[in-house]
Short mmCIF file of C-alpha atoms in Angstrom, two decimals:
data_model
loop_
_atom_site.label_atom_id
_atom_site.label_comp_id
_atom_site.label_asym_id
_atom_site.label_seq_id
_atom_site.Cartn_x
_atom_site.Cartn_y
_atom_site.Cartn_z
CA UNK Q 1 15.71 -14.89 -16.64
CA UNK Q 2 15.22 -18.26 -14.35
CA UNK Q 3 16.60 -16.83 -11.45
CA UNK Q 4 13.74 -13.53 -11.91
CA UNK Q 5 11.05 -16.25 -12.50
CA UNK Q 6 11.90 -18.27 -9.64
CA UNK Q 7 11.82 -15.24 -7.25
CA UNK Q 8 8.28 -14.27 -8.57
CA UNK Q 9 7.47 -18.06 -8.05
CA UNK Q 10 8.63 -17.80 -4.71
CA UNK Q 11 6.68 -14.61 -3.97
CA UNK Q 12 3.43 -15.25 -5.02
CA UNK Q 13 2.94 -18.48 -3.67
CA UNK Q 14 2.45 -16.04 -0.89
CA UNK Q 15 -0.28 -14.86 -2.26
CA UNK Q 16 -3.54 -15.95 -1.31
CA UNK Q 17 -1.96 -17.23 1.48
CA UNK Q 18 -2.19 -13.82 3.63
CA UNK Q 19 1.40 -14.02 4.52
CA UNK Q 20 4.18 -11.76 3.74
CA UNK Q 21 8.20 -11.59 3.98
CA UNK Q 22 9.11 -8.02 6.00
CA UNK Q 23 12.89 -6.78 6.39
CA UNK Q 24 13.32 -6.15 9.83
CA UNK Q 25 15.84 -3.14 11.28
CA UNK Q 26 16.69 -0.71 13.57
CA UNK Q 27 16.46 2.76 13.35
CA UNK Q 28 19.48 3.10 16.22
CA UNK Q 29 21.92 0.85 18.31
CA UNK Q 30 19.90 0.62 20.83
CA UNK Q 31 16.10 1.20 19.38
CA UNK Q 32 13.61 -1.07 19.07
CA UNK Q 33 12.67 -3.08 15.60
CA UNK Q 34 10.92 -1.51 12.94
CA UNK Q 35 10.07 -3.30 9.74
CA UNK Q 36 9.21 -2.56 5.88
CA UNK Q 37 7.56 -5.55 3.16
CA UNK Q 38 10.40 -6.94 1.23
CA UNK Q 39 8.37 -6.39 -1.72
CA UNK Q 40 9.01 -2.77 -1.63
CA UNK Q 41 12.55 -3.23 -1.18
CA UNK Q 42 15.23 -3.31 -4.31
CA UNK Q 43 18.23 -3.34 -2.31
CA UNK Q 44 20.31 -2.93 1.12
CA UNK Q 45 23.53 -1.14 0.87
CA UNK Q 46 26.36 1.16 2.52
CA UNK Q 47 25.73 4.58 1.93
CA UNK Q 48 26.86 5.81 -1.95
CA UNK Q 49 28.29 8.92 -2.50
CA UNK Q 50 25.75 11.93 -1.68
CA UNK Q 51 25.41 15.36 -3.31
CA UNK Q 52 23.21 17.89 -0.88
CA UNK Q 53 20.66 19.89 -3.11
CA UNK Q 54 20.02 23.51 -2.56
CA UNK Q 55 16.09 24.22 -0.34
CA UNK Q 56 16.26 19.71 0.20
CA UNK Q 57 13.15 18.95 2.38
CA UNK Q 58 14.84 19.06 5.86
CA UNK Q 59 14.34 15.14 6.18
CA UNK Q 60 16.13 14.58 3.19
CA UNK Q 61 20.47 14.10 3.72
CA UNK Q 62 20.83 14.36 -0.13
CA UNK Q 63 20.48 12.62 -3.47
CA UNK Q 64 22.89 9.70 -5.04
CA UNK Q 65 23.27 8.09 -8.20
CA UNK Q 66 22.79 4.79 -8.40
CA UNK Q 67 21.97 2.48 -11.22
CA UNK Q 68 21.27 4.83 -13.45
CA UNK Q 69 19.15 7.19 -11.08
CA UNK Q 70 19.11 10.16 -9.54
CA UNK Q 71 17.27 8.97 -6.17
CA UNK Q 72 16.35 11.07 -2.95
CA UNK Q 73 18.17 9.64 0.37
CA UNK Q 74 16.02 9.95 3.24
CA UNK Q 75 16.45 10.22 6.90
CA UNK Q 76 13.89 7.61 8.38
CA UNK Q 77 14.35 8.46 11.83
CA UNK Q 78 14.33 12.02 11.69
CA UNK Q 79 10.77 11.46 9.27
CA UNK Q 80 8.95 9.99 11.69
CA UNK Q 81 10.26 12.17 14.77
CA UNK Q 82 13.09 10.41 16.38
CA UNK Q 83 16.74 11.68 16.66
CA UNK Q 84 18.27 12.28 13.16
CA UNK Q 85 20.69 9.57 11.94
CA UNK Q 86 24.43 10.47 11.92
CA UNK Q 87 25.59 10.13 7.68
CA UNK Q 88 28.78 8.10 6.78
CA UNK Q 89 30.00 6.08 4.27
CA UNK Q 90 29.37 2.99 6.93
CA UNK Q 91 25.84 4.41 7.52
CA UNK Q 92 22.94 1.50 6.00
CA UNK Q 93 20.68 2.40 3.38
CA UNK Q 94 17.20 0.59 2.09
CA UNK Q 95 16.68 1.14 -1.64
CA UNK Q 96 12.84 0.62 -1.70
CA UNK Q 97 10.32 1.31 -4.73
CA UNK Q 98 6.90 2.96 -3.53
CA UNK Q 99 4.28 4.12 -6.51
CA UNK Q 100 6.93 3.91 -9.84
CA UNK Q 101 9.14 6.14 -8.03
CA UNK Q 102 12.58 4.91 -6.08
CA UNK Q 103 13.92 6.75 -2.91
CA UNK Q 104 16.25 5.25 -0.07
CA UNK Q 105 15.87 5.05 3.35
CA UNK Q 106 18.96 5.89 5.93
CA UNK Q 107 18.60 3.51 8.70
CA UNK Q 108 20.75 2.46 11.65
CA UNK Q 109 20.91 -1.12 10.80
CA UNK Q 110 19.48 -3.84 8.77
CA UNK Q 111 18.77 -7.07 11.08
CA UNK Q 112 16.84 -9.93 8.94
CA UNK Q 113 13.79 -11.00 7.07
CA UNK Q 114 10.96 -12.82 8.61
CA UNK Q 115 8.22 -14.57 7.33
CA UNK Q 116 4.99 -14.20 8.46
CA UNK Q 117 0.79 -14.40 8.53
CA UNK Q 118 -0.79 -10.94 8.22
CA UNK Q 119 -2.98 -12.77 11.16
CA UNK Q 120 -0.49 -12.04 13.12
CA UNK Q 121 0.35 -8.20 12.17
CA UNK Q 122 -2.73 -5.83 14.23
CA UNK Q 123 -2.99 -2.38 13.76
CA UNK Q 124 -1.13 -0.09 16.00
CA UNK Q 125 -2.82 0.54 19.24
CA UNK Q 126 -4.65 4.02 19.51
CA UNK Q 127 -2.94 6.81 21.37
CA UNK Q 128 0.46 4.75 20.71
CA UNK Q 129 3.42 7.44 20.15
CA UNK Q 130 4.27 7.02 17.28
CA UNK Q 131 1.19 5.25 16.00
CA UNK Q 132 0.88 8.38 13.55
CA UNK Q 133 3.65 6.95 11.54
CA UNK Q 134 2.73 3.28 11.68
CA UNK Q 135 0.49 0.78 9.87
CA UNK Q 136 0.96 -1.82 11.79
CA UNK Q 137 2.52 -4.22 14.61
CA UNK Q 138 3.42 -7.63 15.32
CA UNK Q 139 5.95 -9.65 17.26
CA UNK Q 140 8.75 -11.40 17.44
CA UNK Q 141 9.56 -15.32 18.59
CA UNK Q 142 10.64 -13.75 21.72
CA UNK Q 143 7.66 -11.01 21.88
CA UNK Q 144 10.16 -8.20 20.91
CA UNK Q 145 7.65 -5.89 19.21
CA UNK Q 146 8.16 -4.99 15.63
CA UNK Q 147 6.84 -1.56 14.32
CA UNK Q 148 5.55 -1.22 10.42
CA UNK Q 149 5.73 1.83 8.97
CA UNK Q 150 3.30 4.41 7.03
CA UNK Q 151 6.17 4.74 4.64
CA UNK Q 152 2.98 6.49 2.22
CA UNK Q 153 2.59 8.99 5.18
CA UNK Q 154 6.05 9.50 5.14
CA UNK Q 155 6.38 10.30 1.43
CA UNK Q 156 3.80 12.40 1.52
CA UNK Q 157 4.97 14.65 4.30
CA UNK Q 158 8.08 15.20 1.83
CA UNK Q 159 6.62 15.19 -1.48
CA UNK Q 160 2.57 15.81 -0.90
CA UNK Q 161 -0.14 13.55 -2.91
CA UNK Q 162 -1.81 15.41 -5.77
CA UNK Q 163 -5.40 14.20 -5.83
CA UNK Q 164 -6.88 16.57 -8.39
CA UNK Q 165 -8.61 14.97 -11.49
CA UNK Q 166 -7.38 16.60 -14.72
CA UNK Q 167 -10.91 18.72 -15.45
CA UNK Q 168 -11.26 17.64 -19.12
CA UNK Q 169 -11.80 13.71 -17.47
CA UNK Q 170 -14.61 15.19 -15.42
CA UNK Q 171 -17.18 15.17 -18.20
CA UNK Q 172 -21.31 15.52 -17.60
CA UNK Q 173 -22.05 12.01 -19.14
CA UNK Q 174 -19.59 10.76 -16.64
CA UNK Q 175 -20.47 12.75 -13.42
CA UNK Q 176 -23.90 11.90 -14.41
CA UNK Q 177 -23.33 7.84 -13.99
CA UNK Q 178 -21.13 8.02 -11.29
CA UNK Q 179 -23.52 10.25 -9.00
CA UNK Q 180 -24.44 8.33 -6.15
CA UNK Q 181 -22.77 4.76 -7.34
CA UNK Q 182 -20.99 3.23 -3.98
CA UNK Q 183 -17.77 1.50 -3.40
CA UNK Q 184 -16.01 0.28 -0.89
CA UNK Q 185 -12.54 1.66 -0.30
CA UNK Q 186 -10.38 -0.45 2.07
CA UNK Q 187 -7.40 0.34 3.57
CA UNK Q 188 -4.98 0.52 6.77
CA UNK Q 189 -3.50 3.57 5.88
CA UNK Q 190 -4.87 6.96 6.74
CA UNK Q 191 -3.22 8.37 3.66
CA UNK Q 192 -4.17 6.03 1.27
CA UNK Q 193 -7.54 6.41 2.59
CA UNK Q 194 -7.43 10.59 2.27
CA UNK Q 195 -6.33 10.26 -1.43
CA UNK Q 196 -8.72 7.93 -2.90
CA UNK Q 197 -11.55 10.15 -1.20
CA UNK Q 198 -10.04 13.30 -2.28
CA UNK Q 199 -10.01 11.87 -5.90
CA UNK Q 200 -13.29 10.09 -5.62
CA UNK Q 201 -15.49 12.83 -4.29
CA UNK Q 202 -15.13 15.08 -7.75
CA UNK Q 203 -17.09 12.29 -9.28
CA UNK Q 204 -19.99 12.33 -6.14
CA UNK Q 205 -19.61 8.68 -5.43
CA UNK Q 206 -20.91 7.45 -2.18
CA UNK Q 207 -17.77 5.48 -0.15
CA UNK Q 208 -17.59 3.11 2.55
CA UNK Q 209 -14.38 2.44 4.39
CA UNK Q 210 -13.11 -0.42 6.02
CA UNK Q 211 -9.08 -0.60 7.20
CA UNK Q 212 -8.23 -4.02 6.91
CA UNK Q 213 -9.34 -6.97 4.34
CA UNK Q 214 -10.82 -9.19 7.19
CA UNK Q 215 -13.24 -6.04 8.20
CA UNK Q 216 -13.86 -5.48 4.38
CA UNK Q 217 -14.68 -8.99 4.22
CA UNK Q 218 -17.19 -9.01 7.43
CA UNK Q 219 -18.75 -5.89 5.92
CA UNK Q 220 -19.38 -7.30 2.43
CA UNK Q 221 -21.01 -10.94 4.12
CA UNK Q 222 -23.17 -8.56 6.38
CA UNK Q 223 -24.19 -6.77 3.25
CA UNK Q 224 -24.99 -9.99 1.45
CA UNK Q 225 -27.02 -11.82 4.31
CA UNK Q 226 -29.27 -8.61 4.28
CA UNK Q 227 -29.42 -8.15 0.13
CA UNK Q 228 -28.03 -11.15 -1.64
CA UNK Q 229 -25.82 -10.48 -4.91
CA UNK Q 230 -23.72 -7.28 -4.01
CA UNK Q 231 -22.91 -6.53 -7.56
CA UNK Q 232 -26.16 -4.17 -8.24
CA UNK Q 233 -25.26 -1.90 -4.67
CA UNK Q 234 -21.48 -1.63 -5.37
CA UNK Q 235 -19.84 -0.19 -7.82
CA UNK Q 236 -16.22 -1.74 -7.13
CA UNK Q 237 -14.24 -2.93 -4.38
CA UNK Q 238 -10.95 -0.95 -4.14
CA UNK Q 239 -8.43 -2.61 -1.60
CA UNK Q 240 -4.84 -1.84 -0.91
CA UNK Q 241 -2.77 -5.36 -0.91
CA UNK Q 242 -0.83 -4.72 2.57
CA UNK Q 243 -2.96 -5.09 5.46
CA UNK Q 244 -2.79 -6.28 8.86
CA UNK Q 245 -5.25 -9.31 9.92
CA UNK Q 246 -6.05 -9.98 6.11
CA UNK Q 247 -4.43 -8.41 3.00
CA UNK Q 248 -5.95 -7.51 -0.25
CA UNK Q 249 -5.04 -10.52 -1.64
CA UNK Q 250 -6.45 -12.55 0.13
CA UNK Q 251 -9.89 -10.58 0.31
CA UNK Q 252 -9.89 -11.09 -3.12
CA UNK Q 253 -9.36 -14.59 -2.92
CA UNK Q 254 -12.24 -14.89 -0.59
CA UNK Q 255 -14.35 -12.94 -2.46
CA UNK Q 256 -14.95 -14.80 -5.41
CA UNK Q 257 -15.17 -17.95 -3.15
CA UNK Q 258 -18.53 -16.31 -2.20
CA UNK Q 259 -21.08 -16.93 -4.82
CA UNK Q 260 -22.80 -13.98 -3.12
CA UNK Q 261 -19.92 -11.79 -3.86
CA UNK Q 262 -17.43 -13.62 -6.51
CA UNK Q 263 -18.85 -11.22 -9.39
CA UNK Q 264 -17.77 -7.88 -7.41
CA UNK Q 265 -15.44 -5.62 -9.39
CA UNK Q 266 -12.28 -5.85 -7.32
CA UNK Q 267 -9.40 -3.37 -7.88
CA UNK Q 268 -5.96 -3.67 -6.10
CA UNK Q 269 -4.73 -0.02 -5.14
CA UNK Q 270 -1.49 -0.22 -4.30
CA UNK Q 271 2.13 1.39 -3.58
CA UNK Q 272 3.16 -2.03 -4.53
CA UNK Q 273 4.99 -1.82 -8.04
CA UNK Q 274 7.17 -3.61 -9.98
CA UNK Q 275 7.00 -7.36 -12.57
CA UNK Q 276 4.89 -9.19 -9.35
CA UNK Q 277 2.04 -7.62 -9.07
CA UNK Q 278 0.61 -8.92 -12.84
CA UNK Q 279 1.13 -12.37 -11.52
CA UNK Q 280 -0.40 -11.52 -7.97
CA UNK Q 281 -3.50 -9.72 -9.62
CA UNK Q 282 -4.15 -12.87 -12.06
CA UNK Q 283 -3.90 -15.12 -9.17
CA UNK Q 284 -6.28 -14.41 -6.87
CA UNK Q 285 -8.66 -12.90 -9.64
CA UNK Q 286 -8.77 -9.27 -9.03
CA UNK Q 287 -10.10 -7.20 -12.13
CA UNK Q 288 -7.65 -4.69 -12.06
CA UNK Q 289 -4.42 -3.08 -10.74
CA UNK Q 290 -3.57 0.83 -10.17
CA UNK Q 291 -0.70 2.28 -8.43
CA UNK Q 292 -1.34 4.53 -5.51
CA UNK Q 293 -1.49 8.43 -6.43
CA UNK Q 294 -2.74 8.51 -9.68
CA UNK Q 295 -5.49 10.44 -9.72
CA UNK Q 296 -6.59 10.50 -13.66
CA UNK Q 297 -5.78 6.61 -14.12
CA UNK Q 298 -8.20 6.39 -10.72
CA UNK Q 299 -10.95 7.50 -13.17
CA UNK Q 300 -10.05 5.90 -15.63
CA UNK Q 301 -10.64 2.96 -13.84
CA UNK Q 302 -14.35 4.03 -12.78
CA UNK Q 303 -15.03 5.29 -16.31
CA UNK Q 304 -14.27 1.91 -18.14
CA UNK Q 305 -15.97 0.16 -14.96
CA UNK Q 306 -19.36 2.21 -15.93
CA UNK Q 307 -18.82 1.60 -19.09
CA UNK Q 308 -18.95 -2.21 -18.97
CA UNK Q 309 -21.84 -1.92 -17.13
CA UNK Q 310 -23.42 0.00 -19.91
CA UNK Q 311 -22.39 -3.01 -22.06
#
């Protein structure tokens, strides 16, 4: 039990901080880096034992067993559109955990883990290749670039996002509060983006978008020099936590340092799961947490947020 307190210890003192710890590999020999957040990843290993499952989603090489679960292996390369990766028992897997659900990635290689400032991490440049697939850049000591991926895009593409709210949740007395209200959704990735509107929209609220924390941030201080205290005009804040030039953490953080904004409604959205992210939410002061894709809990969270305000 020490040893899993000192690693959330260790973690969220980068919290706050707007720095993060990224696993760094290649997708090939020869290929350039590409890199995932460490806190997203559960384990590197050799490939286990696959079984191939009758109508797989062509991107998928098969399932394994492993721990206890049945998880999907998935072909990285080939999801993103590069060459699909030859499968042996020496090929390198990434056992990540996106949303409560676990899947593994089939690499070409696994080369370190860097530490880093999100300052330092900039969207991918428009009409970049593969800049569909990507949340993000940054680079290395010695300027080798470093590509982060949309791993939610890539999901997605395999298993698509429900965003339909269960009907009986969409009751008069709540459409009829919600109507109009305004929040501000922020986050860098298109998909993220696309599901909380989709879910959002069937209860008529009016959203603004911003894709990283330090635009959120510029957005909400413009806001305030024009209108003072935010908390009448918004309804909530909903930021993902990874984010290049300023994570969700961090615009949290900076939030409530603003006595303008420190009594906004912030929830953290995020693919992010697992025993940190109750520590990270109660350190930087965010009101709530919600994994990605859950449309009905989504609701949820705007229901009890009207209701407080009825309070």
């Amino acid at each position: 039990m020490a040893g899993v307190l000192d690693t959330v210890n260790q973690r969220t003192r980068l919290v706050g901080e707007n720095r993060l710890e990224i696993l760094l590999f290649k997708l090939s020999a020869h290929s350039q880096l590409f890199a995932l957040n460490v806190f997203k990843i559960r384990e590197v290993l050799q490939m286990p034992p696959l079984t191939q499952m009758p109508q797989r989603h062509p991107h998928v090489v098969g399932v394994t067993h492993l721990r206890g679960q049945t998880i999907p292996v998935i072909d990285l390369s080939a999801a993103i559109g590069l060459r699909p990766l030859p499968v042996s028992a020496q090929s390198t897997v990434i056992v990540t955990e996106y949303n409560r659900s676990v899947q593994a990635f089939l690499v070409g290689g696994v080369e370190r883990i860097m530490n880093l400032n999100w300052d330092t991490v900039q969207p991918p440049p428009r009409g970049a290749g593969r800049s569909h697939y990507l949340t993000a850049i940054t680079r290395l000591e010695d300027q080798r670039l470093v590509e982060i991926i949309d791993v939610e895009k890539v999901l997605a593409e395999i298993v698509p996002f429900n965003a339909r709210v269960s009907p009986e949740l969409l009751d008069e007395g709540l459409l009829d509060k919600a109507r109009g209200r305004e929040v501000l959704l922020v986050d860098d990735s298109p998909t993220g983006i696309n599901q909380l509107r989709e879910t959002l929209s069937q209860l008529n609220l009016t959203m603004h978008v911003a894709t990283d924390g330090l635009r959120a941030l510029k957005q909400l201080k413009a806001w305030a020099d024009e209108e003072g205290r935010l908390s009448d005009r918004l309804l909530m804040v909903i930021t993902d936590a990874e984010m290049p030039e300023m994570d969700g953490y961090r615009l949290t953080a900076e939030i409530r340092k603003d006595p303008r904004l420190q009594d906004l409604y912030v929830v953290l959205h995020t693919s992010l799961s697992g025993n940190f992210n109750n520590a990270m939410v109660e350190k930087v002061g965010c009101d709530g947490f919600l994994s990605k894709f859950q449309p009905d809990q989504l609701v949820e969270v705007v229901r009890e947020r009207l209701k407080r305000l009825d309070n």
